[in-house]
Amino acid sequence: MSFRPTTRATALCAAITVGALSPLAAQAKTSVGLLLPYSGVFAALGNEIEAGFTVAMEAAGATDQFDIIKEDTEVKPPVGLAKARKLVLEDEVDVIVGVVSSGVLGAMRDFVHDAEVPLLVANAGNDHATGEQCSPYITRVSFSNAQINRPMGDWLAGSGVKTAYIMAADYAAGHQTMAAFKESFTAAGGEIVGEEYTPFRKTKDFGPYLTKAKASGAEAVYVFYAGGEAISFVKQYDSFGLKDQMGLYSGGFLTSPLYVNAEGPAAEGVITALHYMPTLDTPENKAFVDAYTAKYGKGPSEFAVQGYDAAHALLSSQADGETRGAELSAALSRYSANSPRGPISIDPATNNIVQNIYIYETVAGENGLTQRLIDTVENVQDAPNGCVL
Ligand code: PHB
């Protein structure tokens, strides 16, 4: 796997010029545009997805089959779209892997659909991309925003909590996660007593918002924050003295194993839902954790497993002989596996992943913070929500 710019045309030209190459050597590599945030509030997430992708490729001895071209979305929708256009029109990549922000995914959806270039989503949960704006060219191996937060509404109401205050980053993922939580929480008898959306990528001081949350008198606070914002939020929630008064709940990106130890004791006792826990006791997860830890000297997070599964989906499509275009898209959407996160498959009605959702508490462990499983909701699948493939 070489991290350098190339084009399919260049590779073919080179193969023709040296004429004497074996048929296998003459075959062009599959070129992959790795479109991730390498700067900004989600930079650590982008690096972690790439790390998981690399571990899988190396373990499969497949690095020579791919040319990788990396581009930075900067977590900005117009930049993400411009970089997607560059990858497809200039670099002529066969497939784009990545995208962390739902906002970036929303901005580039029409472009990849019209260009008929496969997009393998390795994070961004934007519900529309596998709902009303689904596309045969978009397959998601990560999660959808609703898939993670819907089970939490049921669970929280079932645990006896009657009132919740909502806070989230003011962009697509914040609104979609809260909509899914609200729907299931209220359907199960809970009441939302207030909500606030904080400027995305810009909020450093959550104090004024936390004052309002406290004044709401809710039993629980339910939020969506990820990356750098999650670290600031969890620390400020605790230092504001709220943790002991109002339980804090969220999708698990709030206390991701990627940065939970940067949050420290402030994260203890927070209950969240996610599609992966590094503590899952399965042979697949053990092998993944061992391989990841051996390479990087630290354990993996959900972002790493998303990169890992994206690489495996690509490898399995290659094994089927599909390397580009509609055939590659179709092969990606047939993918299923016993992943480190549990059994996964792609729903043919939406191209979204079907997977278990784990509800867990962040607790102190021997080597820092860890995850204590509370409940597993098996094979969570979204309704088509207007998707026609
Ligand atoms: C999203 O924008 O969809 C998103 C970003 C970061 C996360 C989860 C979801 O950790």
Short mmCIF file of C-alpha atoms and ligand atoms in Angstrom, two decimals:
data_model
loop_
_atom_site.label_atom_id
_atom_site.label_comp_id
_atom_site.label_asym_id
_atom_site.label_seq_id
_atom_site.Cartn_x
_atom_site.Cartn_y
_atom_site.Cartn_z
CA MET A 1 0.00 0.00 0.00
CA SER A 2 1.71 3.18 -1.06
CA PHE A 3 0.57 6.54 0.28
CA ARG A 4 1.25 8.58 -2.83
CA PRO A 5 -0.78 10.24 -5.53
CA THR A 6 -1.39 8.09 -8.57
CA THR A 7 -4.08 7.57 -11.17
CA ARG A 8 -5.45 4.46 -12.74
CA ALA A 9 -4.41 5.88 -16.12
CA THR A 10 -0.82 6.40 -14.94
CA ALA A 11 -0.64 2.90 -13.52
CA LEU A 12 -1.97 1.39 -16.75
CA CYS A 13 0.47 3.46 -18.84
CA ALA A 14 3.40 2.31 -16.74
CA ALA A 15 2.32 -1.30 -17.10
CA ILE A 16 2.03 -0.98 -20.89
CA THR A 17 5.43 0.72 -21.21
CA VAL A 18 7.26 -2.07 -19.44
CA GLY A 19 5.34 -4.59 -21.58
CA ALA A 20 7.21 -7.61 -20.19
CA LEU A 21 5.29 -7.57 -16.89
CA SER A 22 3.35 -10.67 -15.88
CA PRO A 23 -0.46 -10.36 -16.28
CA LEU A 24 -0.82 -10.04 -12.48
CA ALA A 25 1.78 -7.29 -12.21
CA ALA A 26 0.22 -5.47 -15.17
CA GLN A 27 -3.13 -5.36 -13.38
CA ALA A 28 -3.70 -1.86 -12.00
CA LYS A 29 -3.94 -1.50 -8.26
CA THR A 30 -7.22 -0.40 -6.76
CA SER A 31 -6.86 3.22 -5.80
CA VAL A 32 -8.51 4.28 -2.59
CA GLY A 33 -9.22 7.86 -1.58
CA LEU A 34 -8.97 7.99 2.20
CA LEU A 35 -11.10 11.04 2.95
CA LEU A 36 -10.83 11.80 6.65
CA PRO A 37 -10.38 14.71 9.04
CA TYR A 38 -6.66 15.00 9.73
CA SER A 39 -7.11 18.42 11.33
CA GLY A 40 -9.80 20.05 13.43
CA VAL A 41 -12.06 18.74 16.17
CA PHE A 42 -12.20 15.16 14.72
CA ALA A 43 -8.51 14.77 13.73
CA ALA A 44 -7.88 11.99 16.28
CA LEU A 45 -10.89 10.10 14.90
CA GLY A 46 -9.55 10.29 11.34
CA ASN A 47 -6.15 9.00 12.39
CA GLU A 48 -7.73 6.15 14.35
CA ILE A 49 -9.89 5.04 11.39
CA GLU A 50 -6.79 4.98 9.21
CA ALA A 51 -4.90 3.01 11.87
CA GLY A 52 -7.63 0.31 11.96
CA PHE A 53 -7.69 0.20 8.15
CA THR A 54 -3.92 -0.26 8.02
CA VAL A 55 -3.88 -3.07 10.62
CA ALA A 56 -6.38 -5.06 8.56
CA MET A 57 -4.53 -4.50 5.28
CA GLU A 58 -1.20 -5.47 6.78
CA ALA A 59 -2.57 -8.58 8.50
CA ALA A 60 -4.05 -9.68 5.16
CA GLY A 61 -0.73 -9.03 3.39
CA ALA A 62 -2.74 -6.91 0.96
CA THR A 63 -0.94 -3.59 1.12
CA ASP A 64 0.49 -4.00 -2.40
CA GLN A 65 -2.97 -4.31 -3.91
CA PHE A 66 -3.88 -0.70 -3.12
CA ASP A 67 -2.74 2.82 -3.80
CA ILE A 68 -3.91 5.10 -1.03
CA ILE A 69 -4.41 8.82 -1.54
CA LYS A 70 -5.16 10.71 1.67
CA GLU A 71 -7.16 13.94 1.83
CA ASP A 72 -8.13 16.07 4.85
CA THR A 73 -11.77 17.20 5.13
CA GLU A 74 -10.89 19.55 8.02
CA VAL A 75 -14.43 18.63 9.29
CA LYS A 76 -15.79 21.30 6.90
CA PRO A 77 -18.54 20.33 4.43
CA PRO A 78 -17.32 22.54 1.52
CA VAL A 79 -13.74 21.30 1.99
CA GLY A 80 -14.94 17.68 2.13
CA LEU A 81 -16.88 18.12 -1.11
CA ALA A 82 -13.92 19.81 -2.83
CA LYS A 83 -11.61 16.98 -1.74
CA ALA A 84 -14.08 14.33 -2.92
CA ARG A 85 -14.21 16.05 -6.33
CA LYS A 86 -10.42 16.16 -6.46
CA LEU A 87 -10.10 12.46 -5.57
CA VAL A 88 -12.58 11.43 -8.25
CA LEU A 89 -11.86 13.89 -11.06
CA GLU A 90 -8.09 14.34 -10.74
CA ASP A 91 -6.87 11.20 -9.01
CA GLU A 92 -9.53 8.94 -10.55
CA VAL A 93 -9.81 6.84 -7.42
CA ASP A 94 -11.83 3.63 -7.63
CA VAL A 95 -13.42 4.05 -4.21
CA ILE A 96 -13.60 6.61 -1.43
CA VAL A 97 -13.30 5.34 2.14
CA GLY A 98 -13.93 7.52 5.16
CA VAL A 99 -15.88 10.63 6.07
CA VAL A 100 -16.33 11.29 9.78
CA SER A 101 -18.80 14.20 9.91
CA SER A 102 -22.47 13.84 8.98
CA GLY A 103 -22.24 17.39 7.61
CA VAL A 104 -19.45 16.42 5.21
CA LEU A 105 -21.31 13.28 4.12
CA GLY A 106 -24.44 15.34 3.42
CA ALA A 107 -22.43 17.81 1.33
CA MET A 108 -20.82 15.17 -0.91
CA ARG A 109 -23.72 12.69 -1.24
CA ASP A 110 -25.05 14.00 -4.58
CA PHE A 111 -21.55 14.24 -6.05
CA VAL A 112 -20.58 10.58 -5.39
CA HIS A 113 -24.04 9.40 -6.43
CA ASP A 114 -23.91 11.28 -9.75
CA ALA A 115 -20.26 10.34 -10.36
CA GLU A 116 -21.15 6.67 -9.65
CA VAL A 117 -18.09 6.24 -7.44
CA PRO A 118 -18.39 3.80 -4.52
CA LEU A 119 -18.27 5.46 -1.11
CA LEU A 120 -17.60 3.21 1.87
CA VAL A 121 -18.63 5.21 4.92
CA ALA A 122 -16.35 4.45 7.86
CA ASN A 123 -17.91 6.82 10.39
CA ALA A 124 -20.44 9.58 9.53
CA GLY A 125 -23.83 8.52 10.91
CA ASN A 126 -25.99 10.84 8.74
CA ASP A 127 -29.35 9.02 8.70
CA HIS A 128 -30.35 10.45 5.32
CA ALA A 129 -27.41 8.76 3.53
CA THR A 130 -29.05 5.38 4.16
CA GLY A 131 -32.59 6.80 4.31
CA GLU A 132 -34.29 9.20 1.93
CA GLN A 133 -30.97 10.10 0.25
CA CYS A 134 -29.62 6.56 0.00
CA SER A 135 -27.65 5.54 -3.06
CA PRO A 136 -26.47 2.25 -4.57
CA TYR A 137 -23.00 3.85 -4.44
CA ILE A 138 -23.03 4.49 -0.68
CA THR A 139 -22.46 1.62 1.75
CA ARG A 140 -22.00 2.23 5.47
CA VAL A 141 -19.91 -0.07 7.68
CA SER A 142 -19.94 2.22 10.73
CA PHE A 143 -23.39 3.09 12.21
CA SER A 144 -26.28 5.47 11.69
CA ASN A 145 -27.08 8.22 14.16
CA ALA A 146 -30.54 6.79 14.86
CA GLN A 147 -29.22 3.23 15.22
CA ILE A 148 -27.18 4.13 18.29
CA ASN A 149 -29.48 6.64 19.99
CA ARG A 150 -32.89 5.00 19.49
CA PRO A 151 -32.02 2.08 21.82
CA MET A 152 -30.82 4.55 24.46
CA GLY A 153 -34.23 6.27 24.63
CA ASP A 154 -35.92 2.93 25.31
CA TRP A 155 -33.31 1.90 27.81
CA LEU A 156 -33.27 5.17 29.77
CA ALA A 157 -37.06 5.29 30.09
CA GLY A 158 -37.01 1.60 31.05
CA SER A 159 -34.48 2.33 33.78
CA GLY A 160 -37.04 4.60 35.47
CA VAL A 161 -35.81 8.04 34.31
CA LYS A 162 -38.85 10.20 33.53
CA THR A 163 -37.42 13.57 32.46
CA ALA A 164 -34.42 14.49 30.31
CA TYR A 165 -32.73 17.68 29.10
CA ILE A 166 -31.05 17.52 25.68
CA MET A 167 -27.78 19.15 24.58
CA ALA A 168 -25.93 18.57 21.30
CA ALA A 169 -23.53 20.05 18.79
CA ASP A 170 -25.50 22.17 16.33
CA TYR A 171 -25.07 20.25 13.08
CA ALA A 172 -26.63 17.24 11.32
CA ALA A 173 -25.36 14.56 13.72
CA GLY A 174 -26.43 16.52 16.82
CA HIS A 175 -29.95 17.03 15.51
CA GLN A 176 -30.37 13.48 14.18
CA THR A 177 -29.09 11.78 17.34
CA MET A 178 -31.40 13.88 19.50
CA ALA A 179 -34.41 13.27 17.23
CA ALA A 180 -33.90 9.49 17.50
CA PHE A 181 -33.46 9.62 21.28
CA LYS A 182 -36.47 11.90 21.74
CA GLU A 183 -38.71 9.68 19.67
CA SER A 184 -38.00 6.47 21.59
CA PHE A 185 -37.74 8.13 25.03
CA THR A 186 -41.10 9.89 24.72
CA ALA A 187 -42.76 6.84 23.12
CA ALA A 188 -41.68 4.90 26.24
CA GLY A 189 -43.26 7.53 28.53
CA GLY A 190 -40.34 9.92 29.10
CA GLU A 191 -40.58 13.70 28.84
CA ILE A 192 -38.08 16.14 27.30
CA VAL A 193 -38.06 19.24 29.48
CA GLY A 194 -35.70 21.39 27.40
CA GLU A 195 -33.07 21.35 24.67
CA GLU A 196 -30.08 23.34 23.48
CA TYR A 197 -27.83 23.09 20.41
CA THR A 198 -24.34 24.53 20.88
CA PRO A 199 -22.26 26.03 18.02
CA PHE A 200 -20.35 23.14 16.44
CA ARG A 201 -16.51 23.33 16.41
CA LYS A 202 -16.69 26.69 18.19
CA THR A 203 -17.97 26.08 21.74
CA LYS A 204 -15.17 26.03 24.30
CA ASP A 205 -17.15 27.14 27.35
CA PHE A 206 -20.26 25.06 28.03
CA GLY A 207 -20.90 26.96 31.29
CA PRO A 208 -23.89 29.08 30.14
CA TYR A 209 -25.56 25.99 28.63
CA LEU A 210 -24.92 23.89 31.72
CA THR A 211 -26.53 26.58 33.87
CA LYS A 212 -29.72 26.22 31.81
CA ALA A 213 -29.58 22.42 32.00
CA LYS A 214 -29.29 22.60 35.78
CA ALA A 215 -32.21 25.04 36.03
CA SER A 216 -34.41 22.64 34.00
CA GLY A 217 -34.65 20.30 36.98
CA ALA A 218 -34.47 17.24 34.67
CA GLU A 219 -33.44 13.89 36.14
CA ALA A 220 -31.02 13.23 33.27
CA VAL A 221 -29.04 15.07 30.61
CA TYR A 222 -28.76 13.39 27.19
CA VAL A 223 -26.12 14.71 24.78
CA PHE A 224 -24.20 14.30 21.53
CA TYR A 225 -20.59 15.42 21.65
CA ALA A 226 -17.59 13.73 20.01
CA GLY A 227 -13.84 14.27 19.65
CA GLY A 228 -12.36 17.38 21.25
CA GLU A 229 -15.81 18.71 22.18
CA ALA A 230 -16.59 15.52 24.12
CA ILE A 231 -13.47 15.90 26.25
CA SER A 232 -14.28 19.54 27.12
CA PHE A 233 -17.95 18.77 27.77
CA VAL A 234 -17.42 15.81 30.10
CA LYS A 235 -14.81 17.68 32.15
CA GLN A 236 -16.95 20.80 32.46
CA TYR A 237 -20.09 18.79 33.32
CA ASP A 238 -18.22 17.30 36.25
CA SER A 239 -16.45 20.47 37.40
CA PHE A 240 -19.80 22.28 37.29
CA GLY A 241 -20.98 19.83 39.95
CA LEU A 242 -23.73 18.46 37.68
CA LYS A 243 -22.66 14.83 37.55
CA ASP A 244 -23.86 14.10 41.06
CA GLN A 245 -27.19 15.84 40.48
CA MET A 246 -28.24 14.82 36.97
CA GLY A 247 -27.08 11.56 35.38
CA LEU A 248 -25.20 12.03 32.09
CA TYR A 249 -26.16 9.78 29.14
CA SER A 250 -25.23 9.76 25.45
CA GLY A 251 -24.14 7.80 22.40
CA GLY A 252 -20.75 6.30 23.32
CA PHE A 253 -18.72 8.85 21.34
CA LEU A 254 -18.97 11.00 24.45
CA THR A 255 -16.68 8.65 26.35
CA SER A 256 -14.93 6.90 23.47
CA PRO A 257 -12.06 4.63 24.51
CA LEU A 258 -10.02 6.80 22.12
CA TYR A 259 -10.07 9.74 24.53
CA VAL A 260 -11.84 8.62 27.72
CA ASN A 261 -8.57 8.67 29.65
CA ALA A 262 -8.11 12.33 28.69
CA GLU A 263 -11.47 12.92 30.39
CA GLY A 264 -10.31 11.04 33.48
CA PRO A 265 -12.50 10.55 36.57
CA ALA A 266 -15.06 13.03 35.14
CA ALA A 267 -16.16 10.21 32.79
CA GLU A 268 -16.75 7.64 35.54
CA GLY A 269 -20.40 6.61 35.85
CA VAL A 270 -21.46 8.00 32.45
CA ILE A 271 -23.77 5.52 30.66
CA THR A 272 -23.71 5.36 26.87
CA ALA A 273 -24.61 3.18 23.88
CA LEU A 274 -22.24 2.15 21.11
CA HIS A 275 -21.62 -0.54 18.48
CA TYR A 276 -18.25 -1.56 19.92
CA MET A 277 -16.53 -2.05 23.25
CA PRO A 278 -12.84 -3.03 23.38
CA THR A 279 -13.72 -5.30 26.32
CA LEU A 280 -15.98 -7.61 24.24
CA ASP A 281 -15.03 -11.19 25.02
CA THR A 282 -14.94 -12.88 21.60
CA PRO A 283 -12.09 -14.52 19.67
CA GLU A 284 -12.52 -11.99 16.83
CA ASN A 285 -12.19 -9.05 19.19
CA LYS A 286 -9.26 -10.55 21.05
CA ALA A 287 -7.36 -11.07 17.78
CA PHE A 288 -8.14 -7.48 16.73
CA VAL A 289 -7.19 -5.94 20.07
CA ASP A 290 -3.93 -7.94 20.13
CA ALA A 291 -2.96 -6.98 16.57
CA TYR A 292 -3.84 -3.33 17.12
CA THR A 293 -2.06 -3.11 20.45
CA ALA A 294 1.03 -4.83 19.05
CA LYS A 295 1.28 -2.21 16.29
CA TYR A 296 0.29 0.97 18.11
CA GLY A 297 1.06 0.25 21.79
CA LYS A 298 -2.51 1.12 22.83
CA GLY A 299 -5.92 -0.48 22.50
CA PRO A 300 -8.44 0.28 19.73
CA SER A 301 -11.71 2.23 19.82
CA GLU A 302 -14.90 2.12 17.75
CA PHE A 303 -13.19 4.33 15.15
CA ALA A 304 -10.40 1.76 14.70
CA VAL A 305 -12.88 -1.10 14.28
CA GLN A 306 -14.74 0.94 11.65
CA GLY A 307 -11.51 1.33 9.63
CA TYR A 308 -10.73 -2.35 10.15
CA ASP A 309 -14.15 -3.47 8.89
CA ALA A 310 -13.97 -1.05 5.96
CA ALA A 311 -10.68 -2.66 4.90
CA HIS A 312 -12.19 -6.14 5.24
CA ALA A 313 -15.22 -5.16 3.16
CA LEU A 314 -12.88 -3.90 0.44
CA LEU A 315 -10.75 -7.04 0.61
CA SER A 316 -13.78 -9.28 0.36
CA SER A 317 -15.00 -7.37 -2.71
CA GLN A 318 -11.57 -7.77 -4.29
CA ALA A 319 -11.72 -11.48 -3.59
CA ASP A 320 -15.01 -11.49 -5.53
CA GLY A 321 -13.09 -9.85 -8.38
CA GLU A 322 -14.82 -6.47 -8.05
CA THR A 323 -12.51 -3.49 -8.02
CA ARG A 324 -14.52 -0.53 -9.30
CA GLY A 325 -17.81 1.11 -10.22
CA ALA A 326 -21.27 -0.34 -9.76
CA GLU A 327 -19.89 -3.88 -9.38
CA LEU A 328 -17.66 -2.82 -6.50
CA SER A 329 -20.55 -0.97 -4.85
CA ALA A 330 -22.76 -4.04 -5.16
CA ALA A 331 -20.04 -6.29 -3.74
CA LEU A 332 -19.50 -3.93 -0.78
CA SER A 333 -23.20 -3.99 0.01
CA ARG A 334 -23.17 -7.81 0.19
CA TYR A 335 -20.54 -7.77 2.94
CA SER A 336 -21.12 -9.64 6.20
CA ALA A 337 -18.70 -10.86 8.84
CA ASN A 338 -18.03 -11.84 12.41
CA SER A 339 -16.42 -8.53 13.23
CA PRO A 340 -14.59 -7.65 16.46
CA ARG A 341 -17.80 -5.75 17.33
CA GLY A 342 -20.00 -8.87 16.80
CA PRO A 343 -21.95 -10.14 13.78
CA ILE A 344 -22.40 -7.51 11.08
CA SER A 345 -24.16 -7.42 7.72
CA ILE A 346 -25.32 -4.78 5.26
CA ASP A 347 -29.08 -4.29 4.96
CA PRO A 348 -29.92 -4.68 1.24
CA ALA A 349 -32.86 -2.27 1.68
CA THR A 350 -30.66 0.69 2.74
CA ASN A 351 -26.95 -0.28 2.46
CA ASN A 352 -26.65 0.52 6.18
CA ILE A 353 -24.97 -1.84 8.61
CA VAL A 354 -26.97 -4.14 10.91
CA GLN A 355 -25.20 -4.74 14.22
CA ASN A 356 -25.44 -5.07 17.99
CA ILE A 357 -25.64 -1.97 20.17
CA TYR A 358 -23.98 -2.21 23.58
CA ILE A 359 -25.14 -0.13 26.55
CA TYR A 360 -22.33 0.30 29.03
CA GLU A 361 -21.00 2.32 31.91
CA THR A 362 -17.56 3.88 31.99
CA VAL A 363 -15.83 2.63 35.14
CA ALA A 364 -12.34 2.72 36.68
CA GLY A 365 -10.25 -0.32 35.71
CA GLU A 366 -6.75 -1.59 36.41
CA ASN A 367 -5.20 0.39 33.56
CA GLY A 368 -7.37 3.49 33.48
CA LEU A 369 -11.02 3.78 32.51
CA THR A 370 -12.84 0.84 30.98
CA GLN A 371 -16.33 -0.27 29.92
CA ARG A 372 -18.79 -2.33 32.01
CA LEU A 373 -21.46 -3.92 29.82
CA ILE A 374 -25.02 -3.34 31.06
CA ASP A 375 -27.14 -4.56 28.14
CA THR A 376 -26.88 -5.73 24.53
CA VAL A 377 -29.52 -4.87 21.93
CA GLU A 378 -28.96 -7.38 19.14
CA ASN A 379 -29.04 -6.83 15.38
CA VAL A 380 -30.28 -3.25 15.37
CA GLN A 381 -31.60 -2.35 11.93
CA ASP A 382 -33.00 0.97 10.69
CA ALA A 383 -36.31 1.21 8.88
CA PRO A 384 -35.84 2.17 5.18
CA ASN A 385 -37.08 5.72 5.97
CA GLY A 386 -37.77 6.54 2.33
CA CYS A 387 -34.76 4.71 0.91
CA VAL A 388 -35.35 3.18 -2.52
CA LEU A 389 -32.28 1.48 -3.95
C1 PHB B 1 -21.10 12.42 12.70
O1 PHB B 1 -20.96 13.61 12.35
O2 PHB B 1 -21.88 11.66 12.12
C2 PHB B 1 -20.27 11.89 13.82
C3 PHB B 1 -19.05 12.47 14.11
C4 PHB B 1 -18.27 11.96 15.15
C5 PHB B 1 -18.72 10.86 15.86
C6 PHB B 1 -19.94 10.27 15.56
C7 PHB B 1 -20.73 10.80 14.54
O3 PHB B 1 -17.95 10.35 16.83
#
